[in-house]
Coordinates of C-alpha atoms in Angstrom, one line a residue:
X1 CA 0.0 0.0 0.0
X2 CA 2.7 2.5 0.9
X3 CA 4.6 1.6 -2.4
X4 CA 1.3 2.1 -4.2
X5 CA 0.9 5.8 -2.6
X6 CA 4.8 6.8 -3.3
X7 CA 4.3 5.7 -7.0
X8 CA 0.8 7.9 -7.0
X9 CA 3.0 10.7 -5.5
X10 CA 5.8 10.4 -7.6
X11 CA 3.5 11.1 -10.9
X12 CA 1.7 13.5 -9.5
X13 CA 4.8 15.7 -9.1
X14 CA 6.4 14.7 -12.8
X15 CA 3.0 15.9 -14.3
X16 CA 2.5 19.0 -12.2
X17 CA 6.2 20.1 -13.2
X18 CA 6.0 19.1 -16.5
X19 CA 4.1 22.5 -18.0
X20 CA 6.8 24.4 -16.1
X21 CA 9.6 22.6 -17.7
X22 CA 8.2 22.5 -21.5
X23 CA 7.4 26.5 -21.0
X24 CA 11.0 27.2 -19.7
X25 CA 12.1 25.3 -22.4
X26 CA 10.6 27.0 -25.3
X27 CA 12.0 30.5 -23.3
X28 CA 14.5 31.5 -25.9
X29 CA 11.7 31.6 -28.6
X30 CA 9.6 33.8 -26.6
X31 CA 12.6 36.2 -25.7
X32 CA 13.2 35.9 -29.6
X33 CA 9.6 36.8 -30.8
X34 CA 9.2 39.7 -28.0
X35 CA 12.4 41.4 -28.8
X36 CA 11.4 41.2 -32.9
X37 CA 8.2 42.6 -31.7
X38 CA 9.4 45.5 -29.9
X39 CA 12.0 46.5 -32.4
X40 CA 9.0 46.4 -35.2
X41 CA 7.2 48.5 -32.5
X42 CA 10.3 50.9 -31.9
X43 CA 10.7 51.3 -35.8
X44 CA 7.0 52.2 -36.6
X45 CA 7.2 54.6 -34.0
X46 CA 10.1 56.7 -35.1
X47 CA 8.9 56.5 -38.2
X48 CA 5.5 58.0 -37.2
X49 CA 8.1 60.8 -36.0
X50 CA 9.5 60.9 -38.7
X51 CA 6.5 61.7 -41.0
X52 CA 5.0 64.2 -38.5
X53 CA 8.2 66.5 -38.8
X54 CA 7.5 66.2 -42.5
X55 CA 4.2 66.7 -43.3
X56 CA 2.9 69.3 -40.6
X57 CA 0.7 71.1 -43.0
X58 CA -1.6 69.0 -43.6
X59 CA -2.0 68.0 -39.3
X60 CA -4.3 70.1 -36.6
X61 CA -2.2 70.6 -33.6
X62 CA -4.3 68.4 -31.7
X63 CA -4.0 65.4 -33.9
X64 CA -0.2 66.5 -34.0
X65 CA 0.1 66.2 -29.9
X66 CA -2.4 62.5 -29.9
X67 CA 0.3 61.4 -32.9
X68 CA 3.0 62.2 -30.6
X69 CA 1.8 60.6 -27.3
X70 CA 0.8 57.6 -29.1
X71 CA 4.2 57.5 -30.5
X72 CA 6.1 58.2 -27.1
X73 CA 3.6 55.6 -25.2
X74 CA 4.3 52.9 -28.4
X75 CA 8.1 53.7 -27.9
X76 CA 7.7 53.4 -24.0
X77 CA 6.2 50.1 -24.4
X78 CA 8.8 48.6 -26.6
X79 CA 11.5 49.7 -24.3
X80 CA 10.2 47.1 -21.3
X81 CA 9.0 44.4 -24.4
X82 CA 12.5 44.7 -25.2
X83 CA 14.3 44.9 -21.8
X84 CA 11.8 41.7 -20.7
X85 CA 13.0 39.5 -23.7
X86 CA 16.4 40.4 -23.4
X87 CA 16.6 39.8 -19.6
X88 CA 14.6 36.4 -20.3
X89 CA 17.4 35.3 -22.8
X90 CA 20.2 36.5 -20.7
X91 CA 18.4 34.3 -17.8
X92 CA 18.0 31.5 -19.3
X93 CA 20.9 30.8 -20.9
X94 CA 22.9 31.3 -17.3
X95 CA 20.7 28.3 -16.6

């Protein structure tokens, strides 16, 4: 009976780790896919940047100023996308 309960334990444990382990394995890909997506996100937002310090004319001020929150708030978010996939990388592979 005991041997029966250590065996019930035993898989219990391997199947409740098991998500854990396949997640942390697939970490570089993650880190990989965030930090593409927050340099596409960095790029489109100096580019919007870009194109407002060209073509002013044609802008209110007020769409001008929500252009370049938006853009600083995008940018702002890329920064920690970016940070989080690089610090995930560097993490992992100290593992």
């Amino acid at each position: 009976m005991e041997k029966d309960l250590t065996l019930m334990k035993n898989s219990f444990d391997n199947e409740f780790i098991s998500p854990f382990a396949s997640i942390l394995s697939m970490a570089p890909w993650i880190a990989t896919a965030v930090i593409i997506i927050s340099l596409y996100m960095l790029i489109r937002a100096m580019f919007i940047f870009g194109v407002i310090k060209r073509g002013r004319q044609e802008l209110t001020g007020d769409e001008i100023k929500f252009i370049k929150m938006q853009s600083t708030m995008n940018i702002i978010i890329s920064g920690i996308f970016l940070a989080c996939g690089a610090w995930l990388l560097v993490t992992y592979f100290k593992l």
